[in-house]
CSV table of C-alpha atoms and ligand atoms in Angstrom, one decimal:
chain,number,residue,atom,x,y,z
A,127,UNK,CA,32.2,19.1,-16.6
A,128,UNK,CA,28.8,18.1,-17.9
A,129,UNK,CA,28.9,15.1,-20.3
A,130,UNK,CA,26.3,14.4,-22.9
A,131,UNK,CA,26.0,11.3,-25.0
A,132,UNK,CA,23.5,11.5,-28.0
A,133,UNK,CA,22.5,8.4,-29.9
A,134,UNK,CA,26.0,6.9,-29.3
A,135,UNK,CA,26.4,3.6,-31.1
A,136,UNK,CA,29.4,1.4,-31.6
A,137,UNK,CA,29.4,-1.4,-34.2
A,138,UNK,CA,32.5,-3.6,-34.4
A,139,UNK,CA,33.0,-5.0,-37.9
A,140,UNK,CA,33.0,-8.7,-38.6
A,141,UNK,CA,36.2,-10.3,-37.6
A,142,UNK,CA,37.5,-13.7,-38.8
A,143,UNK,CA,35.8,-16.0,-41.3
A,144,UNK,CA,32.5,-16.5,-39.7
A,145,UNK,CA,32.6,-13.4,-37.6
A,146,UNK,CA,29.5,-11.5,-36.8
A,147,UNK,CA,29.0,-7.8,-36.6
A,148,UNK,CA,28.8,-6.7,-32.9
A,149,UNK,CA,26.6,-3.8,-31.8
A,150,UNK,CA,28.5,-3.2,-28.6
A,151,UNK,CA,26.7,0.0,-27.7
A,152,UNK,CA,23.2,0.7,-29.1
A,153,UNK,CA,21.7,4.2,-29.2
A,154,UNK,CA,23.1,5.3,-25.8
A,155,UNK,CA,21.5,8.6,-24.6
A,156,UNK,CA,22.6,10.1,-21.3
A,157,UNK,CA,23.3,13.5,-19.7
A,158,UNK,CA,25.7,13.4,-16.8
A,159,UNK,CA,25.5,16.5,-14.6
A,160,UNK,CA,28.7,18.3,-13.6
A,161,UNK,CA,30.4,16.8,-10.5
A,162,UNK,CA,28.4,13.6,-10.3
A,163,UNK,CA,29.6,10.1,-9.8
A,164,UNK,CA,27.8,7.8,-12.2
A,165,UNK,CA,27.9,4.0,-11.8
A,166,UNK,CA,27.7,2.2,-15.1
A,167,UNK,CA,26.4,-1.2,-14.3
A,168,UNK,CA,25.7,-4.3,-16.3
A,169,UNK,CA,26.8,-7.9,-16.9
A,170,UNK,CA,30.1,-8.7,-18.6
A,171,UNK,CA,29.9,-8.0,-22.4
A,172,UNK,CA,27.1,-5.4,-22.2
A,173,UNK,CA,29.2,-2.6,-23.6
A,174,UNK,CA,30.5,-0.8,-20.5
A,175,UNK,CA,34.2,-0.6,-21.5
A,176,UNK,CA,33.3,0.3,-25.1
A,177,UNK,CA,31.2,3.2,-23.7
A,178,UNK,CA,34.2,4.4,-21.6
A,179,UNK,CA,36.6,4.0,-24.5
A,180,UNK,CA,34.5,6.3,-26.6
A,181,UNK,CA,34.4,8.8,-23.8
A,182,UNK,CA,38.2,8.9,-23.5
A,183,UNK,CA,38.8,8.7,-27.3
A,184,UNK,CA,40.3,5.3,-27.6
A,185,UNK,CA,37.3,4.2,-29.8
A,186,UNK,CA,35.3,6.3,-32.2
A,187,UNK,CA,31.5,6.0,-32.2
A,188,UNK,CA,29.9,4.5,-35.3
A,189,UNK,CA,27.0,6.9,-34.8
A,190,UNK,CA,26.1,9.7,-32.5
A,191,UNK,CA,27.8,12.5,-30.6
A,192,UNK,CA,29.6,13.1,-27.4
A,193,UNK,CA,29.8,16.5,-25.7
A,194,UNK,CA,31.9,17.7,-22.8
A,195,UNK,CA,30.2,20.9,-21.7
A,196,UNK,CA,29.2,22.5,-25.0
A,197,UNK,CA,32.1,21.1,-26.9
A,198,UNK,CA,31.6,18.3,-29.4
A,199,UNK,CA,34.5,15.9,-28.6
A,200,UNK,CA,33.2,13.0,-30.7
A,201,UNK,CA,36.3,12.8,-32.9
A,202,UNK,CA,38.8,14.6,-30.7
A,203,UNK,CA,42.0,12.7,-30.0
A,204,UNK,CA,42.4,11.4,-26.4
A,205,UNK,CA,45.3,13.6,-25.4
A,206,UNK,CA,43.2,16.7,-26.0
A,207,UNK,CA,40.2,15.6,-24.0
A,208,UNK,CA,41.5,16.1,-20.4
A,209,UNK,CA,40.3,12.7,-19.3
A,210,UNK,CA,41.9,10.6,-16.6
A,211,UNK,CA,41.4,6.9,-17.1
A,212,UNK,CA,42.0,4.1,-14.6
A,213,UNK,CA,41.8,0.4,-15.7
A,214,UNK,CA,41.2,-2.8,-13.9
A,215,UNK,CA,44.8,-4.0,-14.1
A,216,UNK,CA,46.4,-0.7,-13.0
A,217,UNK,CA,48.7,-0.6,-16.0
A,218,UNK,CA,51.6,0.9,-14.1
A,219,UNK,CA,55.1,1.0,-15.6
A,220,UNK,CA,56.9,-1.7,-13.7
A,221,UNK,CA,60.4,-0.3,-14.1
A,222,UNK,CA,59.5,3.2,-12.9
A,223,UNK,CA,59.1,4.3,-9.3
A,224,UNK,CA,55.7,5.4,-8.0
A,225,UNK,CA,57.0,9.0,-8.3
A,226,UNK,CA,57.9,8.6,-11.9
A,227,UNK,CA,54.7,6.7,-12.7
A,228,UNK,CA,52.7,9.6,-11.5
A,229,UNK,CA,54.8,12.3,-13.1
A,230,UNK,CA,54.8,10.4,-16.4
A,231,UNK,CA,51.7,12.1,-17.9
A,232,UNK,CA,53.0,15.5,-16.9
A,233,UNK,CA,56.5,15.0,-18.4
A,234,UNK,CA,54.9,14.4,-21.8
A,235,UNK,CA,52.9,17.6,-22.0
A,236,UNK,CA,53.8,19.7,-25.0
A,237,UNK,CA,54.5,23.4,-25.7
A,238,UNK,CA,52.2,25.8,-23.8
A,239,UNK,CA,51.0,23.0,-21.5
A,240,UNK,CA,54.5,22.2,-20.3
A,241,UNK,CA,54.9,22.6,-16.5
A,242,UNK,CA,57.9,23.7,-14.5
A,243,UNK,CA,59.7,21.3,-12.2
A,244,UNK,CA,58.2,23.1,-9.2
A,245,UNK,CA,54.6,22.8,-10.6
A,246,UNK,CA,55.1,19.2,-11.3
A,247,UNK,CA,56.4,18.5,-7.9
A,248,UNK,CA,53.5,20.4,-6.3
A,249,UNK,CA,50.9,18.4,-8.3
A,250,UNK,CA,52.7,15.1,-7.4
A,251,UNK,CA,52.6,16.0,-3.7
A,252,UNK,CA,48.9,17.0,-3.9
A,253,UNK,CA,47.6,13.9,-5.5
A,254,UNK,CA,49.9,11.6,-3.4
A,255,UNK,CA,48.4,13.2,-0.3
A,256,UNK,CA,44.9,12.8,-1.6
A,257,UNK,CA,45.2,9.1,-2.2
A,258,UNK,CA,47.6,8.6,0.8
A,259,UNK,CA,50.6,7.2,-0.9
A,260,UNK,CA,53.1,10.0,0.1
A,261,UNK,CA,55.4,7.6,1.9
A,262,UNK,CA,55.5,5.2,-1.1
A,263,UNK,CA,56.9,7.5,-3.8
A,264,UNK,CA,60.3,5.8,-4.1
A,265,UNK,CA,59.0,2.2,-4.4
A,266,UNK,CA,58.5,0.2,-7.5
A,267,UNK,CA,55.0,-1.1,-8.3
A,268,UNK,CA,55.9,-4.7,-7.4
A,269,UNK,CA,56.8,-3.5,-3.9
A,270,UNK,CA,53.2,-2.4,-3.4
A,271,UNK,CA,49.9,-4.2,-2.5
A,272,UNK,CA,47.1,-4.3,-5.0
A,273,UNK,CA,45.2,-1.6,-3.2
A,274,UNK,CA,48.3,0.6,-3.1
A,275,UNK,CA,48.9,0.0,-6.9
A,276,UNK,CA,45.4,1.0,-7.7
A,277,UNK,CA,45.8,4.2,-5.7
A,278,UNK,CA,48.9,5.0,-7.7
A,279,UNK,CA,46.9,4.5,-10.8
A,280,UNK,CA,44.2,6.8,-9.6
A,281,UNK,CA,46.9,9.4,-8.6
A,282,UNK,CA,48.4,9.2,-12.1
A,283,UNK,CA,44.9,9.8,-13.6
A,284,UNK,CA,44.3,12.8,-11.3
A,285,UNK,CA,47.7,14.5,-11.7
A,286,UNK,CA,46.7,15.9,-15.1
A,287,UNK,CA,43.8,17.6,-13.3
A,288,UNK,CA,41.3,16.0,-15.7
A,289,UNK,CA,37.8,17.3,-16.3
A,290,UNK,CA,36.5,13.8,-16.4
A,291,UNK,CA,37.6,10.7,-14.5
A,292,UNK,CA,36.8,7.3,-16.0
A,293,UNK,CA,37.3,4.1,-13.9
A,294,UNK,CA,36.9,0.8,-15.6
A,295,UNK,CA,36.3,-2.0,-13.0
A,296,UNK,CA,39.0,-0.5,-10.8
A,297,UNK,CA,38.4,-2.7,-7.8
A,298,UNK,CA,38.0,-6.1,-9.5
A,299,UNK,CA,41.6,-7.3,-8.8
A,300,UNK,CA,41.4,-6.4,-5.1
A,301,UNK,CA,40.4,-8.8,-2.3
A,302,UNK,CA,37.0,-8.2,-0.5
A,303,UNK,CA,38.2,-6.0,2.3
A,304,UNK,CA,40.4,-3.8,0.2
A,305,UNK,CA,37.6,-3.5,-2.3
A,306,UNK,CA,35.4,-2.0,0.4
A,307,UNK,CA,38.1,0.5,1.6
A,308,UNK,CA,39.2,1.5,-1.8
A,309,UNK,CA,35.6,2.2,-3.0
A,310,UNK,CA,35.1,4.4,0.0
A,311,UNK,CA,38.3,6.2,-0.8
A,312,UNK,CA,37.3,6.7,-4.4
A,313,UNK,CA,34.1,8.2,-3.2
A,314,UNK,CA,35.9,10.6,-0.8
A,315,UNK,CA,38.4,11.6,-3.5
A,316,UNK,CA,35.6,12.3,-6.0
A,317,UNK,CA,33.7,14.4,-3.4
A,318,UNK,CA,36.9,16.3,-2.6
A,319,UNK,CA,37.8,17.0,-6.3
A,320,UNK,CA,34.2,17.2,-7.7
A,321,UNK,CA,35.5,15.7,-10.9
A,322,UNK,CA,32.7,14.3,-13.0
A,323,UNK,CA,33.3,10.6,-12.7
A,324,UNK,CA,32.1,7.4,-14.4
A,325,UNK,CA,32.7,4.2,-12.5
A,326,UNK,CA,32.2,1.0,-14.4
A,327,UNK,CA,31.4,-2.2,-12.6
A,328,UNK,CA,29.4,-5.5,-12.9
A,329,UNK,CA,28.9,-5.5,-9.1
A,330,UNK,CA,25.5,-4.1,-8.2
A,331,UNK,CA,26.4,-3.5,-4.6
A,332,UNK,CA,29.5,-1.6,-5.5
A,333,UNK,CA,27.6,0.7,-7.9
A,334,UNK,CA,24.7,1.2,-5.5
A,335,UNK,CA,27.0,2.1,-2.7
A,336,UNK,CA,29.1,4.8,-4.3
A,337,UNK,CA,27.1,6.3,-7.1
A,338,UNK,CA,25.0,9.5,-7.3
A,339,UNK,CA,23.1,7.8,-10.1
A,340,UNK,CA,23.4,4.4,-11.7
A,341,UNK,CA,23.0,3.5,-15.3
A,342,UNK,CA,21.9,-0.2,-15.8
A,343,UNK,CA,23.0,-1.6,-19.2
A,344,UNK,CA,22.1,-4.8,-21.0
A,345,UNK,CA,23.2,-5.9,-24.6
A,346,UNK,CA,24.5,-2.4,-25.3
A,347,UNK,CA,21.3,-0.7,-24.3
A,348,UNK,CA,20.5,1.5,-21.3
A,349,UNK,CA,17.8,-0.1,-19.3
A,350,UNK,CA,17.3,2.4,-16.6
A,351,UNK,CA,18.9,5.5,-15.1
A,352,UNK,CA,18.3,6.9,-11.6
A,353,UNK,CA,19.4,7.3,-8.0
A,354,UNK,CA,20.3,3.8,-6.7
A,355,UNK,CA,17.4,3.7,-4.2
A,356,UNK,CA,14.9,4.9,-6.9
A,357,UNK,CA,16.0,2.2,-9.3
A,358,UNK,CA,15.9,-0.5,-6.5
A,359,UNK,CA,12.4,0.6,-5.5
A,360,UNK,CA,11.1,1.0,-9.0
A,361,UNK,CA,12.7,-1.3,-11.5
A,362,UNK,CA,11.5,-0.7,-15.0
A,363,UNK,CA,11.8,-4.4,-16.1
A,364,UNK,CA,12.5,-7.8,-14.8
A,365,UNK,CA,16.2,-7.6,-15.8
A,366,UNK,CA,16.8,-4.5,-13.6
A,367,UNK,CA,14.8,-6.1,-10.8
A,368,UNK,CA,16.9,-9.2,-10.9
A,369,UNK,CA,20.2,-7.3,-11.3
A,370,UNK,CA,19.9,-5.2,-8.2
A,371,UNK,CA,19.7,-6.6,-4.7
A,372,UNK,CA,21.4,-9.2,-2.6
A,373,UNK,CA,20.0,-11.7,-1.9
A,374,UNK,CA,18.5,-11.4,-5.3
A,375,UNK,CA,14.8,-10.8,-5.9
A,376,UNK,CA,12.5,-13.9,-5.9
A,377,UNK,CA,10.5,-14.7,-9.1
A,378,UNK,CA,7.2,-16.4,-9.3
A,379,UNK,CA,4.5,-17.1,-11.8
A,380,UNK,CA,1.2,-15.4,-11.0
A,381,UNK,CA,-2.1,-14.2,-12.4
A,382,UNK,CA,-4.2,-11.1,-12.2
A,383,UNK,CA,-7.9,-11.7,-11.8
A,384,UNK,CA,-10.2,-8.8,-11.3
A,385,UNK,CA,-7.5,-6.7,-9.7
A,386,UNK,CA,-6.3,-9.4,-7.4
A,387,UNK,CA,-2.8,-10.9,-7.6
A,388,UNK,CA,-2.9,-14.7,-7.4
A,389,UNK,CA,0.0,-17.0,-6.8
A,390,UNK,CA,-0.9,-20.7,-6.8
A,391,UNK,CA,-4.6,-19.8,-6.8
A,392,UNK,CA,-4.3,-17.9,-3.6
A,393,UNK,CA,-5.0,-14.2,-3.6
A,394,UNK,CA,-1.9,-12.6,-2.1
A,395,UNK,CA,-2.6,-8.9,-2.8
A,396,UNK,CA,-5.5,-6.9,-4.1
A,397,UNK,CA,-6.4,-3.6,-5.8
A,398,UNK,CA,-4.3,-3.7,-9.0
A,399,UNK,CA,-5.4,-1.8,-12.0
A,400,UNK,CA,-4.0,-4.4,-14.4
A,401,UNK,CA,-6.1,-6.4,-16.9
A,402,UNK,CA,-6.7,-10.1,-16.3
A,403,UNK,CA,-3.6,-12.0,-17.5
A,404,UNK,CA,-0.8,-14.3,-16.5
A,405,UNK,CA,2.1,-12.3,-15.1
A,406,UNK,CA,5.6,-12.6,-13.6
A,407,UNK,CA,5.7,-11.6,-9.9
A,408,UNK,CA,9.0,-10.6,-8.3
A,409,UNK,CA,9.3,-10.2,-4.6
A,410,UNK,CA,12.2,-8.7,-2.7
A,411,UNK,CA,13.5,-11.0,0.1
A,412,UNK,CA,12.5,-8.3,2.6
A,413,UNK,CA,9.0,-8.2,1.3
A,414,UNK,CA,7.7,-11.2,3.3
A,415,UNK,CA,6.0,-11.0,6.7
A,416,UNK,CA,5.5,-14.3,8.7
A,417,UNK,CA,1.8,-14.3,9.5
A,418,UNK,CA,-0.5,-17.3,10.1
A,419,UNK,CA,-3.3,-15.4,8.3
A,420,UNK,CA,-1.0,-14.8,5.2
A,421,UNK,CA,-2.2,-16.4,2.0
A,422,UNK,CA,1.3,-16.9,0.4
A,423,UNK,CA,2.3,-20.4,1.5
A,424,UNK,CA,5.7,-21.9,1.2
A,425,UNK,CA,7.4,-25.1,2.2
A,426,UNK,CA,10.4,-24.5,4.5
A,427,UNK,CA,13.7,-26.0,3.4
A,428,UNK,CA,16.1,-24.4,5.9
A,429,UNK,CA,16.6,-21.4,8.2
A,430,UNK,CA,19.8,-19.4,8.2
A,431,UNK,CA,19.9,-17.4,11.5
A,432,UNK,CA,22.0,-14.3,11.1
A,433,UNK,CA,21.3,-12.6,14.4
A,434,UNK,CA,19.2,-9.6,13.5
A,435,UNK,CA,17.6,-11.4,10.6
A,436,UNK,CA,16.7,-14.9,9.6
A,437,UNK,CA,16.9,-16.0,6.0
A,438,UNK,CA,14.1,-18.5,5.3
A,439,UNK,CA,15.0,-20.8,2.3
A,440,UNK,CA,11.7,-22.2,1.0
A,441,UNK,CA,9.9,-23.3,-2.1
A,442,UNK,CA,6.5,-23.4,-3.7
A,443,UNK,CA,5.3,-24.6,-7.1
A,444,UNK,CA,5.0,-21.1,-8.5
A,445,UNK,CA,8.6,-20.2,-7.9
A,446,UNK,CA,10.7,-20.2,-11.1
A,447,UNK,CA,13.8,-21.2,-9.3
A,448,UNK,CA,14.2,-24.3,-7.1
A,449,UNK,CA,14.0,-22.3,-3.9
A,450,UNK,CA,13.5,-18.7,-2.8
A,451,UNK,CA,14.7,-16.6,0.1
A,452,UNK,CA,12.7,-14.5,2.5
A,453,UNK,CA,14.5,-12.3,5.1
A,454,UNK,CA,12.5,-12.0,8.3
A,455,UNK,CA,13.0,-10.5,11.7
A,456,UNK,CA,15.1,-12.5,14.2
A,457,UNK,CA,12.3,-12.5,16.8
A,458,UNK,CA,10.0,-14.4,14.4
A,459,UNK,CA,12.0,-17.6,15.0
A,460,UNK,CA,9.2,-19.1,17.1
A,461,UNK,CA,6.8,-18.8,14.2
A,462,UNK,CA,9.1,-20.7,11.9
A,463,UNK,CA,8.8,-24.1,13.5
A,464,UNK,CA,6.2,-25.4,11.1
A,465,UNK,CA,6.9,-27.0,7.8
A,466,UNK,CA,4.5,-24.8,5.8
A,467,UNK,CA,5.0,-21.2,6.5
A,468,UNK,CA,2.3,-18.5,5.7
A,469,UNK,CA,3.5,-15.1,4.7
A,470,UNK,CA,1.8,-11.7,4.1
A,471,UNK,CA,3.5,-9.6,1.4
A,472,UNK,CA,4.6,-6.0,1.6
A,473,UNK,CA,3.0,-4.5,-1.5
A,474,UNK,CA,5.9,-2.0,-2.2
A,475,UNK,CA,8.3,-4.9,-2.4
A,476,UNK,CA,6.2,-6.8,-5.0
A,477,UNK,CA,6.7,-6.0,-8.7
A,478,UNK,CA,4.5,-7.3,-11.5
A,479,UNK,CA,5.9,-7.8,-15.0
A,480,UNK,CA,4.4,-8.6,-18.4
A,481,UNK,CA,4.9,-12.3,-19.2
A,482,UNK,CA,6.0,-11.6,-22.7
A,483,UNK,CA,8.2,-8.5,-22.8
A,484,UNK,CA,9.1,-8.5,-19.0
A,485,UNK,CA,8.3,-4.8,-18.7
A,486,UNK,CA,6.9,-3.7,-15.4
A,487,UNK,CA,3.1,-3.4,-15.3
A,488,UNK,CA,2.0,-0.2,-13.8
A,489,UNK,CA,0.1,-1.2,-10.7
A,490,UNK,CA,-1.5,2.1,-9.6
B,83,LIG,P1,31.9,-4.9,-20.9
B,83,LIG,O1,33.0,-3.9,-20.7
B,83,LIG,O2,30.5,-4.5,-20.5
B,83,LIG,O3,32.2,-6.3,-20.4
B,83,LIG,P2,32.7,-4.5,-23.7
B,83,LIG,O4,32.4,-3.1,-24.0
B,83,LIG,O5,34.1,-4.9,-23.5
B,83,LIG,O6,31.7,-5.1,-22.5
B,83,LIG,O7,32.2,-5.4,-25.0
B,83,LIG,C1,30.9,-5.3,-25.5
B,83,LIG,C2,30.8,-6.2,-26.7
B,83,LIG,O8,31.6,-5.8,-27.7
B,83,LIG,C3,31.2,-7.6,-26.4
B,83,LIG,O9,30.3,-8.5,-27.1
B,83,LIG,C4,32.6,-7.7,-26.9
B,83,LIG,O10,32.9,-9.0,-27.3
B,83,LIG,C5,32.5,-6.8,-28.1
B,83,LIG,N1,33.8,-6.1,-28.4
B,83,LIG,C6,34.5,-5.3,-27.6
B,83,LIG,N2,35.6,-4.8,-28.1
B,83,LIG,C7,35.6,-5.3,-29.4
B,83,LIG,C8,36.5,-5.2,-30.5
B,83,LIG,N3,37.6,-4.4,-30.5
B,83,LIG,N4,36.2,-5.9,-31.6
B,83,LIG,C9,35.1,-6.6,-31.7
B,83,LIG,N5,34.2,-6.8,-30.7
B,83,LIG,C10,34.5,-6.1,-29.6
B,84,LIG,MG1,34.8,-4.2,-19.5
């Protein structure tokens, strides 16, 4: 099911005495192609859950329209939307068995949608198989691990055969290893069912690893939409550059003079078609090459040897944080003995931003 959001805005009215109006979602425009998995990514409070809640019908937009296919569902009640929703805290019924939890949405179908016992049993067995909990059907939620509970919640969302699957931070309550496994499983299930899926997370790595496209949000507004690698390689502003990547991108003060990029009065790269001005320079950790002829000079603080790679923790006066981190090849260890380390920079790992509005300056 293709999903289209047009100018969707949600304003929460003032609450309390000194309450302020909150624009939780601000002019959200997005087309989600049928069958894709979209990662909705942004810091806490940026409007991700509010966006999902409007898609499933728990909240009504203050402005704008939502379409599923060609149908305007903006004001359609949740139960008519054919949406499956999975929340962070599973929200299973504690007194019901896994079987009954999953069957619950089917038992409440009305009139012409009512299913026979056999149909319900078939659907139950199908989804239980899909999420691999067939042997747990008679247990109560408290007799399951967090990962198993989350799979039950996913099964319950899938059993209605929804057109759209919405997952709101579904992995946050799982420990690190389970988080990895479960995210791979969600990806597999999504590929198998081809249900258009929106996966909300504040974890950039999680979003990058499972999404066809990511949507980066800040303060209720979309910042950038694209394939994960595209967005990583071409961040539109400093916020997006800083939000994606681990270790995070390194930020420096710099200057453009006659097409040359200067950091601390050293020309580090050349050939930019950007007017002379002070700029913000962001360099990915993998953008540094140890080279005695390099003009980017940093003071070594420590080395973290990680086998294949070495993480060089260093500083210089242009860095806006105390230290920065360069990831270099393990075999460069011999070149890292000195206190002051010279680097050349990989141009495609260096991004230049306007000092005032922090938009990316086109460097071609
Ligand atoms: P996220 O899921 O990205 O963490 P939310 O969508 O939950 O963010 O919230 C976005 C903003 O809207 C926050 O500032 C939050 O405090 C506010 N908000 C969310 N729900 C309500 C509500 N029911 N009433 C008032 N403000 C709300
Ligand atoms: Mg949320």
